[in-house]
Tab-separated table of C-alpha atoms in Angstrom:
chain	number	residue	atom	x	y	z
A	1	MET	CA	-0.099	0.013	-0.243
A	2	GLN	CA	1.094	3.696	-0.984
A	3	LYS	CA	1.941	5.854	1.670
A	4	LEU	CA	0.170	9.148	1.569
A	5	ASN	CA	2.210	12.411	0.339
A	6	ARG	CA	2.292	14.454	-2.489
A	7	ASN	CA	3.476	12.138	-5.143
A	8	THR	CA	0.816	9.513	-4.537
A	9	VAL	CA	-1.728	12.623	-4.424
A	10	GLU	CA	-2.057	13.868	-8.186
A	11	GLY	CA	-3.547	17.627	-8.904
A	12	LEU	CA	-1.799	19.190	-6.073
A	13	SER	CA	-0.421	22.509	-6.116
A	14	PRO	CA	1.377	24.441	-3.699
A	15	LEU	CA	-0.566	27.451	-1.634
A	16	PRO	CA	1.108	30.633	-0.277
A	17	ILE	CA	1.526	30.246	3.204
A	18	LYS	CA	-0.646	32.945	4.925
A	19	ILE	CA	-1.151	31.244	8.449
A	20	MET	CA	1.498	30.495	10.861
A	21	GLN	CA	0.477	27.295	13.493
A	22	PHE	CA	1.897	26.979	16.810
A	23	GLY	CA	1.544	22.906	17.126
A	24	GLY	CA	0.741	19.667	14.659
A	25	GLY	CA	-1.439	17.672	16.946
A	26	ASN	CA	-4.973	15.831	16.616
A	27	PHE	CA	-7.224	18.784	17.218
A	28	LEU	CA	-5.508	21.476	15.426
A	29	ARG	CA	-5.587	19.413	12.271
A	30	ALA	CA	-8.588	17.729	12.681
A	31	PHE	CA	-10.730	21.300	13.166
A	32	VAL	CA	-8.416	24.175	11.919
A	33	ASP	CA	-7.121	22.364	9.082
A	34	TRP	CA	-9.646	21.221	8.222
A	35	MET	CA	-11.709	24.042	8.056
A	36	VAL	CA	-8.894	25.568	5.940
A	37	GLN	CA	-9.123	22.994	3.503
A	38	VAL	CA	-12.954	23.666	3.592
A	39	LEU	CA	-12.060	27.266	2.654
A	40	ASN	CA	-10.014	26.603	0.351
A	41	LYS	CA	-12.311	24.517	-1.551
A	42	GLU	CA	-15.569	26.610	-1.339
A	43	THR	CA	-14.006	30.228	-1.394
A	44	ASN	CA	-10.588	32.347	-2.968
A	45	PHE	CA	-8.940	32.077	0.592
A	46	ASN	CA	-6.077	30.250	-0.810
A	47	ALA	CA	-4.348	29.766	2.289
A	48	GLY	CA	-1.598	27.245	2.962
A	49	ILE	CA	0.066	26.980	6.674
A	50	ALA	CA	2.934	26.407	7.787
A	51	VAL	CA	3.191	24.268	11.327
A	52	VAL	CA	5.433	25.142	13.664
A	53	LYS	CA	6.972	22.779	16.782
A	54	PRO	CA	6.791	25.012	19.804
A	55	THR	CA	7.956	22.590	22.455
A	56	GLU	CA	11.001	20.681	22.324
A	57	SER	CA	10.326	17.204	22.290
A	58	GLY	CA	9.076	15.478	19.234
A	59	ASP	CA	9.841	16.649	15.961
A	60	TYR	CA	6.680	16.058	13.868
A	61	SER	CA	8.491	13.750	11.216
A	62	ALA	CA	5.510	11.769	10.293
A	63	LEU	CA	4.111	15.082	8.817
A	64	LYS	CA	6.830	16.255	7.269
A	65	SER	CA	7.363	12.508	5.309
A	66	GLN	CA	4.117	12.811	4.468
A	67	ASP	CA	4.601	16.421	2.893
A	68	GLY	CA	1.948	17.277	5.291
A	69	LEU	CA	-0.944	15.589	4.123
A	70	PHE	CA	-3.182	13.540	6.395
A	71	THR	CA	-6.748	12.064	6.344
A	72	VAL	CA	-9.715	13.755	8.624
A	73	VAL	CA	-12.422	11.237	9.174
A	74	LEU	CA	-15.662	12.866	10.719
A	75	ASP	CA	-18.405	10.873	11.710
A	76	GLY	CA	-21.726	12.326	13.343
A	77	ILE	CA	-25.587	13.151	13.399
A	78	LYS	CA	-26.152	15.633	10.942
A	79	ASN	CA	-29.867	16.742	11.095
A	80	GLY	CA	-30.830	13.863	12.356
A	81	GLU	CA	-28.989	11.939	9.738
A	82	LEU	CA	-25.649	9.524	9.854
A	83	ILE	CA	-22.894	11.149	8.210
A	84	ALA	CA	-19.179	10.110	7.196
A	85	GLU	CA	-16.962	11.951	5.677
A	86	LYS	CA	-13.066	11.373	4.573
A	87	THR	CA	-10.530	14.571	3.925
A	88	ILE	CA	-7.590	14.639	2.439
A	89	VAL	CA	-5.643	17.922	4.223
A	90	ASP	CA	-3.113	19.805	1.875
A	91	CYS	CA	-3.001	23.316	3.099
A	92	VAL	CA	-0.106	22.430	5.558
A	93	GLN	CA	3.335	23.195	2.972
A	94	LYS	CA	5.625	23.468	5.738
A	95	VAL	CA	6.842	22.349	8.829
A	96	LEU	CA	9.286	23.715	11.323
A	97	HIS	CA	11.187	23.061	14.685
A	98	THR	CA	11.428	26.605	16.447
A	99	TYR	CA	14.718	23.759	18.461
A	100	ASN	CA	15.743	22.886	14.836
A	101	GLU	CA	15.178	25.070	12.773
A	102	TRP	CA	15.111	28.732	14.467
A	103	ASP	CA	16.604	30.685	11.703
A	104	ALA	CA	14.149	29.303	9.248
A	105	TYR	CA	11.123	30.206	11.957
A	106	ILE	CA	12.162	33.457	12.253
A	107	ALA	CA	12.839	33.848	8.932
A	108	LEU	CA	9.115	33.140	8.339
A	109	ALA	CA	8.270	36.255	9.725
A	110	GLU	CA	9.808	38.128	6.407
A	111	ASN	CA	6.985	36.395	4.343
A	112	SER	CA	4.633	38.511	3.686
A	113	ASP	CA	1.428	36.476	2.904
A	114	VAL	CA	1.842	35.551	6.265
A	115	ARG	CA	-1.663	37.043	8.117
A	116	PHE	CA	-2.807	34.530	10.772
A	117	VAL	CA	-1.493	32.851	13.593
A	118	ILE	CA	-3.007	29.910	15.154
A	119	SER	CA	-2.012	28.220	18.469
A	120	ASN	CA	-3.403	25.231	20.813
A	121	THR	CA	-0.140	24.650	23.387
A	122	THR	CA	-2.660	23.362	26.161
A	123	GLU	CA	-4.004	25.067	28.920
A	124	ALA	CA	-0.825	26.115	30.478
A	125	GLY	CA	0.834	27.383	27.397
A	126	ILE	CA	0.309	30.766	27.501
A	127	LYS	CA	2.323	32.266	30.643
A	128	PHE	CA	5.031	34.585	31.276
A	129	ASN	CA	8.514	33.379	32.452
A	130	SER	CA	10.950	35.370	33.460
A	131	ASN	CA	13.745	33.390	32.717
A	132	ASP	CA	13.357	33.610	28.958
A	133	GLN	CA	15.856	35.392	27.947
A	134	PHE	CA	15.983	37.786	24.321
A	135	GLU	CA	19.249	36.359	23.349
A	136	VAL	CA	18.098	32.423	24.143
A	137	ASN	CA	17.461	31.098	20.466
A	138	PRO	CA	14.891	29.906	21.164
A	139	PRO	CA	13.253	31.148	24.345
A	140	GLN	CA	11.182	28.716	26.370
A	141	GLU	CA	7.868	29.804	26.208
A	142	PHE	CA	5.339	29.881	23.619
A	143	PRO	CA	4.588	33.687	23.905
A	144	ALA	CA	8.256	34.274	24.247
A	145	LYS	CA	8.783	32.752	20.790
A	146	LEU	CA	5.962	34.245	19.241
A	147	THR	CA	6.906	37.930	20.919
A	148	ARG	CA	10.489	37.195	19.377
A	149	TRP	CA	8.923	36.495	15.665
A	150	LEU	CA	6.833	39.711	15.925
A	151	TYR	CA	9.414	41.354	16.835
A	152	HIS	CA	11.647	40.360	13.967
A	153	ARG	CA	8.273	41.052	11.461
A	154	PHE	CA	7.915	44.409	12.792
A	155	GLN	CA	11.393	45.309	12.536
A	156	TYR	CA	12.094	43.480	9.078
A	157	PHE	CA	9.074	45.685	7.648
A	158	LYS	CA	10.019	49.051	10.062
A	159	GLY	CA	6.786	48.785	11.657
A	160	ASP	CA	4.067	48.750	8.400
A	161	SER	CA	1.039	48.640	10.020
A	162	SER	CA	-0.367	46.109	7.336
A	163	LYS	CA	2.198	43.602	8.269
A	164	GLY	CA	0.530	42.864	11.755
A	165	CYS	CA	-1.277	39.440	12.142
A	166	ILE	CA	-4.709	38.080	13.052
A	167	LEU	CA	-3.983	35.828	15.782
A	168	LEU	CA	-6.405	33.163	16.691
A	169	PRO	CA	-5.099	31.140	20.016
A	170	CYS	CA	-7.628	27.748	20.787
A	171	GLU	CA	-6.038	26.779	24.046
A	172	LEU	CA	-8.724	26.385	26.966
A	173	ILE	CA	-8.484	29.407	28.712
A	174	GLU	CA	-11.136	32.257	29.083
A	175	ASN	CA	-10.275	35.090	27.003
A	176	ASN	CA	-7.476	33.854	25.459
A	177	GLY	CA	-6.735	36.324	22.679
A	178	VAL	CA	-6.842	38.914	25.812
A	179	GLU	CA	-4.191	36.911	27.446
A	180	LEU	CA	-2.188	36.260	24.899
A	181	LYS	CA	-1.540	39.590	23.988
A	182	ARG	CA	-1.164	40.495	27.680
A	183	VAL	CA	2.058	37.999	27.731
A	184	VAL	CA	3.236	39.228	24.531
A	185	LEU	CA	3.211	42.345	25.937
A	186	GLN	CA	4.991	41.462	29.257
A	187	TYR	CA	8.066	40.185	27.649
A	188	ALA	CA	8.397	43.307	25.710
A	189	ASP	CA	8.584	45.100	29.064
A	190	HIS	CA	11.027	42.411	30.185
A	191	TRP	CA	13.192	42.395	27.169
A	192	GLY	CA	13.195	46.657	26.973
A	193	LEU	CA	11.949	46.363	23.334
A	194	ASN	CA	10.701	49.612	22.114
A	195	ASN	CA	7.459	51.391	22.769
A	196	ASP	CA	7.219	51.882	18.863
A	197	PHE	CA	7.364	47.631	19.067
A	198	LYS	CA	4.690	47.565	21.479
A	199	THR	CA	2.162	50.279	19.604
A	200	TRP	CA	2.687	48.311	16.376
A	201	ILE	CA	1.131	45.294	18.376
A	202	ASN	CA	-1.808	47.416	19.965
A	203	THR	CA	-2.934	49.068	16.914
A	204	SER	CA	-1.653	46.664	13.690
A	205	ASN	CA	-2.006	43.407	15.234
A	206	TYR	CA	-5.543	41.503	16.325
A	207	PHE	CA	-5.413	39.071	19.352
A	208	CYS	CA	-8.833	36.940	19.205
A	209	SER	CA	-9.985	35.378	21.688
A	210	THR	CA	-12.036	32.134	20.543
A	211	LEU	CA	-14.555	29.089	22.147
A	212	VAL	CA	-13.553	25.980	20.328
A	213	ASP	CA	-16.098	23.008	20.486
A	214	ARG	CA	-15.175	19.195	19.030
A	215	ILE	CA	-14.310	16.177	20.280
A	216	VAL	CA	-11.243	14.757	18.493
A	217	SER	CA	-10.450	10.947	19.347
A	218	GLY	CA	-7.413	10.763	17.530
A	219	PHE	CA	-6.040	7.527	15.533
A	220	PRO	CA	-8.936	5.473	15.056
A	221	LYS	CA	-7.233	2.391	16.034
A	222	GLU	CA	-10.161	-0.020	15.976
A	223	ARG	CA	-11.411	1.336	12.543
A	224	VAL	CA	-8.141	1.695	10.817
A	225	ASP	CA	-7.961	-1.443	8.661
A	226	GLU	CA	-11.454	-0.666	7.478
A	227	ILE	CA	-10.678	3.133	6.671
A	228	LEU	CA	-7.429	1.881	4.857
A	229	ALA	CA	-9.372	0.001	2.596
A	230	GLU	CA	-11.220	2.638	1.413
A	231	THR	CA	-8.671	4.940	1.047
A	232	LYS	CA	-6.129	2.676	-0.747
A	233	TYR	CA	-3.015	4.571	1.492
A	234	GLU	CA	-0.888	4.608	4.456
A	235	ASP	CA	-1.664	7.530	6.629
A	236	GLU	CA	0.271	7.720	9.860
A	237	LEU	CA	-1.647	10.829	10.829
A	238	LEU	CA	-5.189	9.489	10.376
A	239	VAL	CA	-7.266	11.323	12.788
A	240	ALA	CA	-11.059	10.664	13.513
A	241	GLY	CA	-12.884	13.108	15.137
A	242	GLU	CA	-16.637	14.190	15.203
A	243	TYR	CA	-18.725	15.396	12.454
A	244	TYR	CA	-19.726	18.728	14.668
A	245	HIS	CA	-17.775	21.763	14.883
A	246	SER	CA	-18.105	25.424	16.336
A	247	TRP	CA	-15.595	27.818	16.205
A	248	VAL	CA	-16.826	31.229	18.175
A	249	ILE	CA	-14.315	34.391	17.903
A	250	ALA	CA	-14.600	37.817	19.001
A	251	GLY	CA	-13.594	39.854	15.897
A	252	ASP	CA	-14.469	43.204	13.919
A	253	SER	CA	-15.825	43.281	10.722
A	254	ILE	CA	-11.939	43.117	9.687
A	255	ILE	CA	-11.429	40.061	10.636
A	256	GLN	CA	-14.718	38.614	9.400
A	257	ASP	CA	-13.639	39.822	5.700
A	258	GLU	CA	-10.338	38.359	5.694
A	259	LEU	CA	-11.992	34.696	6.975
A	260	PRO	CA	-14.741	33.924	4.229
A	261	PHE	CA	-16.394	31.225	6.858
A	262	ALA	CA	-19.768	32.845	6.088
A	263	GLN	CA	-19.395	32.096	2.273
A	264	THR	CA	-19.328	27.998	3.705
A	265	ASP	CA	-21.765	25.854	6.062
A	266	LEU	CA	-18.829	25.883	8.978
A	267	ASN	CA	-20.372	26.688	12.246
A	268	VAL	CA	-18.153	29.629	12.752
A	269	GLU	CA	-19.609	32.645	14.456
A	270	PHE	CA	-18.146	36.274	14.611
A	271	VAL	CA	-19.563	38.034	17.737
A	272	GLU	CA	-18.394	40.948	20.136
A	273	ASP	CA	-18.631	38.925	23.521
A	274	LEU	CA	-17.392	35.116	23.910
A	275	GLY	CA	-19.198	34.938	27.152
A	276	PRO	CA	-22.772	34.379	26.197
A	277	TYR	CA	-21.449	31.626	24.199
A	278	ARG	CA	-19.372	30.314	26.910
A	279	GLU	CA	-22.403	30.344	29.438
A	280	MET	CA	-24.581	28.652	26.469
A	281	LYS	CA	-22.074	25.985	26.122
A	282	VAL	CA	-21.413	25.515	29.754
A	283	ARG	CA	-25.048	25.207	31.078
A	284	ILE	CA	-26.591	22.998	27.651
A	285	LEU	CA	-23.914	21.054	26.737
A	286	ASN	CA	-21.962	20.517	30.212
A	287	GLY	CA	-25.188	21.199	31.809
A	288	ALA	CA	-26.580	17.742	30.159
A	289	HIS	CA	-23.749	15.843	30.739
A	290	THR	CA	-23.521	16.377	34.674
A	291	SER	CA	-27.256	15.544	35.070
A	292	LEU	CA	-27.442	13.322	32.957
A	293	VAL	CA	-24.463	10.638	34.697
A	294	PRO	CA	-26.463	10.276	37.736
A	295	VAL	CA	-29.542	9.737	36.302
A	296	GLY	CA	-28.139	7.448	33.728
A	297	TYR	CA	-25.863	5.665	35.838
A	298	LEU	CA	-28.539	4.733	38.202
A	299	SER	CA	-31.161	4.022	35.561
A	300	GLY	CA	-28.898	1.111	34.888
A	301	ILE	CA	-27.078	2.619	31.763
A	302	ARG	CA	-23.417	3.146	31.383
A	303	PHE	CA	-23.174	5.510	28.148
A	304	VAL	CA	-23.972	8.647	26.643
A	305	LYS	CA	-25.663	6.539	23.287
A	306	GLU	CA	-27.469	4.219	25.534
A	307	ALA	CA	-28.771	7.232	27.861
A	308	MET	CA	-30.472	8.800	24.381
A	309	ASP	CA	-31.671	5.070	23.194
A	310	ASP	CA	-33.761	4.688	26.514
A	311	SER	CA	-36.993	7.228	26.024
A	312	VAL	CA	-37.396	7.923	29.813
A	313	VAL	CA	-33.705	8.767	29.944
A	314	SER	CA	-33.309	11.005	26.987
A	315	ASN	CA	-37.208	12.382	27.380
A	316	PHE	CA	-35.831	13.802	30.948
A	317	VAL	CA	-32.541	15.325	29.111
A	318	GLU	CA	-34.540	16.911	26.606
A	319	SER	CA	-37.006	18.337	28.855
A	320	LEU	CA	-34.397	19.681	31.421
A	321	LEU	CA	-32.636	21.608	28.242
A	322	ASN	CA	-35.695	23.033	26.200
A	323	GLU	CA	-38.011	23.785	29.707
A	324	GLU	CA	-34.990	24.442	32.350
A	325	SER	CA	-31.451	25.519	31.008
A	326	ALA	CA	-32.647	27.376	28.066
A	327	LYS	CA	-35.216	29.399	29.711
A	328	THR	CA	-32.021	30.811	31.421
A	329	LEU	CA	-29.938	32.445	28.639
A	330	ASP	CA	-30.687	35.435	26.892
A	331	PHE	CA	-30.561	34.055	23.156
A	332	PRO	CA	-32.934	33.833	20.259
A	333	ASN	CA	-35.146	31.095	20.924
A	334	GLU	CA	-34.114	29.741	17.571
A	335	VAL	CA	-30.636	30.178	18.771
A	336	LYS	CA	-31.195	28.265	21.669
A	337	GLN	CA	-33.288	25.521	20.142
A	338	LYS	CA	-30.387	25.148	17.121
A	339	PHE	CA	-27.424	24.477	20.188
A	340	ILE	CA	-29.675	21.866	22.090
A	341	ALA	CA	-30.524	19.955	18.846
A	342	ALA	CA	-27.057	19.713	17.998
A	343	VAL	CA	-25.785	18.865	21.767
A	344	LEU	CA	-28.620	16.139	21.494
A	345	ASP	CA	-27.238	14.903	17.491
A	346	ARG	CA	-23.746	14.415	19.334
A	347	PHE	CA	-24.668	12.768	22.552
A	348	ARG	CA	-26.439	10.347	19.791
A	349	ASN	CA	-23.248	9.256	18.076
A	350	PRO	CA	-23.150	5.812	17.729
A	351	LEU	CA	-19.215	5.971	17.258
A	352	LEU	CA	-18.796	7.825	20.523
A	353	LYS	CA	-17.890	6.105	23.209
A	354	HIS	CA	-18.884	8.284	26.233
A	355	GLN	CA	-18.579	6.105	29.501
A	356	LEU	CA	-20.720	7.747	32.045
A	357	ILE	CA	-18.260	6.955	34.844
A	358	SER	CA	-15.351	8.896	33.129
A	359	ILE	CA	-17.991	12.109	32.940
A	360	SER	CA	-18.924	11.921	36.524
A	361	LEU	CA	-15.162	12.783	37.572
A	362	ASN	CA	-15.603	15.509	39.832
A	363	SER	CA	-19.312	15.622	39.828
A	364	THR	CA	-19.939	17.778	42.559
A	365	SER	CA	-17.670	20.708	41.191
A	366	LYS	CA	-19.436	20.313	38.044
A	367	PHE	CA	-22.605	21.153	39.426
A	368	VAL	CA	-21.810	24.007	41.085
A	369	SER	CA	-20.003	25.820	38.035
A	370	ARG	CA	-22.855	24.271	35.190
A	371	LEU	CA	-26.070	23.598	37.039
A	372	LEU	CA	-26.111	25.708	40.476
A	373	PRO	CA	-26.209	29.178	38.670
A	374	THR	CA	-29.163	27.969	36.076
A	375	LEU	CA	-31.145	26.318	39.197
A	376	LYS	CA	-31.127	29.812	41.048
A	377	ASP	CA	-31.822	31.905	38.044
A	378	TYR	CA	-34.722	29.481	36.822
A	379	SER	CA	-35.964	29.889	39.754
A	380	ALA	CA	-35.584	33.556	39.819
A	381	ILE	CA	-37.538	34.427	36.670
A	382	GLU	CA	-39.996	31.482	36.979
A	383	ARG	CA	-40.333	32.097	40.798
A	384	LYS	CA	-40.463	28.072	41.323
A	385	LEU	CA	-37.806	25.357	41.366
A	386	PRO	CA	-36.556	23.718	37.636
A	387	LYS	CA	-37.735	20.057	38.953
A	388	ARG	CA	-35.641	18.398	36.522
A	389	ILE	CA	-32.231	19.926	37.497
A	390	VAL	CA	-33.290	19.746	40.943
A	391	PHE	CA	-33.950	16.030	40.451
A	392	GLY	CA	-30.631	15.808	38.930
A	393	LEU	CA	-29.138	17.184	42.184
A	394	SER	CA	-30.964	14.443	43.978
A	395	ALA	CA	-30.198	11.925	42.111
A	396	LEU	CA	-25.900	13.254	41.941
A	397	ILE	CA	-26.752	13.057	46.193
A	398	ARG	CA	-27.331	9.157	45.898
A	399	PHE	CA	-24.557	8.511	43.990
A	400	TYR	CA	-22.004	9.718	46.117
A	401	LYS	CA	-23.114	6.658	48.214
A	402	GLY	CA	-20.963	4.835	46.111
A	403	ASP	CA	-23.225	1.941	45.567
A	404	PHE	CA	-26.544	1.391	44.259
A	405	ASP	CA	-28.542	-1.900	43.555
A	406	GLY	CA	-25.671	-4.103	44.969
A	407	GLU	CA	-22.954	-2.503	42.619
A	408	GLU	CA	-20.379	-0.520	43.712
A	409	ILE	CA	-19.972	2.558	41.836
A	410	ASP	CA	-16.311	3.669	41.183
A	411	LEU	CA	-16.559	7.698	42.561
A	412	LYS	CA	-14.266	9.882	41.318
A	413	ASP	CA	-13.729	13.515	43.643
A	414	ASP	CA	-11.874	15.204	45.665
A	415	PRO	CA	-10.915	12.806	48.911
A	416	VAL	CA	-12.687	15.589	51.149
A	417	VAL	CA	-15.911	15.489	49.126
A	418	LEU	CA	-15.862	11.289	48.955
A	419	ASP	CA	-14.887	11.184	52.714
A	420	PHE	CA	-17.886	13.783	53.599
A	421	PHE	CA	-20.715	11.590	51.839
A	422	SER	CA	-19.249	8.419	53.358
A	423	ASP	CA	-19.517	9.613	56.822
A	424	ILE	CA	-23.138	10.862	56.207
A	425	TYR	CA	-24.052	7.642	54.390
A	426	SER	CA	-22.563	5.324	56.615
A	427	LYS	CA	-24.331	7.443	60.057
A	428	LEU	CA	-27.924	6.902	57.334
A	429	ASP	CA	-27.561	3.259	57.039
A	430	ALA	CA	-26.370	3.050	61.025
A	431	GLY	CA	-29.821	4.530	61.962
A	432	VAL	CA	-27.328	7.254	63.660
A	433	ILE	CA	-29.324	10.196	61.548
A	434	SER	CA	-32.628	10.690	59.203
A	435	LEU	CA	-33.071	11.061	55.579
A	436	VAL	CA	-33.955	13.989	56.696
A	437	THR	CA	-31.223	15.324	58.638
A	438	ALA	CA	-28.711	13.991	56.139
A	439	VAL	CA	-30.073	15.564	53.180
A	440	ASP	CA	-29.987	18.883	55.136
A	441	ILE	CA	-26.374	18.009	56.431
A	442	ILE	CA	-25.176	17.571	52.716
A	443	LEU	CA	-26.939	20.360	51.381
A	444	SER	CA	-25.926	22.720	53.712
A	445	ASN	CA	-21.980	22.191	53.308
A	446	SER	CA	-20.808	25.540	51.942
A	447	ASN	CA	-17.359	23.838	51.139
A	448	ILE	CA	-18.771	21.772	48.567
A	449	TRP	CA	-21.808	23.468	47.004
A	450	GLY	CA	-19.851	27.228	47.568
A	451	GLU	CA	-22.850	28.527	49.406
A	452	ASP	CA	-25.800	26.627	51.876
A	453	LEU	CA	-28.147	24.826	49.325
A	454	THR	CA	-30.974	24.655	52.368
A	455	LEU	CA	-31.245	28.568	51.901
A	456	ILE	CA	-32.628	28.206	48.472
A	457	ASP	CA	-36.418	27.804	49.458
A	458	GLY	CA	-38.061	24.639	48.850
A	459	LEU	CA	-34.893	22.644	47.944
A	460	ALA	CA	-34.199	20.391	50.735
A	461	LYS	CA	-37.856	19.233	50.646
A	462	SER	CA	-37.545	18.107	46.744
A	463	VAL	CA	-34.542	16.674	47.034
A	464	LEU	CA	-36.021	14.393	50.079
A	465	ASN	CA	-38.636	13.658	47.863
A	466	ASN	CA	-36.864	12.711	45.358
A	467	ILE	CA	-34.342	10.620	46.996
A	468	ASP	CA	-37.067	9.083	48.640
A	469	ASN	CA	-38.682	8.222	45.419
A	470	ILE	CA	-35.621	6.678	44.226
A	471	GLU	CA	-35.122	4.407	46.817
A	472	SER	CA	-38.845	3.353	46.996
A	473	LYS	CA	-40.216	3.213	43.587
A	474	GLY	CA	-37.175	2.930	41.330
A	475	ILE	CA	-35.409	6.168	39.316
A	476	LYS	CA	-37.157	5.764	36.102
A	477	THR	CA	-40.490	5.469	37.348
A	478	SER	CA	-39.434	8.908	39.867
A	479	ILE	CA	-38.163	10.294	36.832
A	480	GLN	CA	-41.599	9.875	35.052
A	481	LEU	CA	-43.761	11.582	38.391
A	482	LEU	CA	-41.967	15.128	37.982
């Protein structure tokens, strides 16, 4: 079987390098690079990518040996239909290592075609290190390497405002663009770079905060033979993921004009403020996961897809999202409904093996960040408790007993949290305290919930009633009684 490279794929033309990309891992290749491929095919974007290795370990040898080519395999539900898509991505034109090819990396700053800088250097990647010295090639941290590159570009083009860049960090930290700009300017101060450079950074470059969303599972070991039989070539960099994708970019009209996503069906939005979009993702996608885990698990279900195949549990989740979570979000109804439908489609994807127990990690803190604000906002708006979110909390508390129907549950949380629940349930089982007292003690623990939840009117009574029903009637009957 032939290896995938530019000799085995016909009709490929070189592309001008318009994008410098820090990182060549699975996510960027199956998310950003795939999107650039779509832009090149469907618009006149015509952009090549230079992938830059920001860390010392590894050398992207596979990407080099395949001339920057790789295959992206996407599966999922689109408009209720199961789809499968395979795409050869050919937009990567160059691969550079900052430790082995520093001069070539810096020389890339002299390329007038380069306009975009994209990065995904993990949540810990955007940080300042006072030990980084300007004279060291390369400095250690990614923003330091970027600052060196930007400074060389500033000098080479003599401060030309048209040679600034649009920077689109994909790191999963809040306000990633704002933070990256802050650290770049911190290095400029640390190294004593001139004020003209800092002015150029502030006025000629656009640091855009972004919010990315796609599940990328990586190399599909279980399906590789089947896929290679179809593609008829060997590909070490084959990468699989879900079809669903979302990229929300905080950027003005200049950014939109230069990135013609509007001419495609790609799910990319340009907004002024990422905050509401982050809130919608947390309250709907993440909130659905957090409520689904204990309810599904206590129903005897072990995978997300199984939960969506169960009419009682799936109706519970859908109703929670549509009738409770959505009412707390300040978006047009059609936007909320579209997002909810996409989330439910993702949950129904038969090729994503999401174990409920793995999602259950740190469920108490997840409830605090993902569902408690929704519970409180809904109560303020509707002047009543959201009964499904409250039921999810009740199931979560019962889940943290650590066993159900004679089966042990492999709980994973802060040891202090686990010890607390273990102590409460030991006393409850021994008859030392009643269920009423146990619920009050649990809900009043502000170390777990961040506040005393017994102060929320009617909550303790509802949780007590739900847990009592779960124990006496079973969880599915209890759901149907809501």
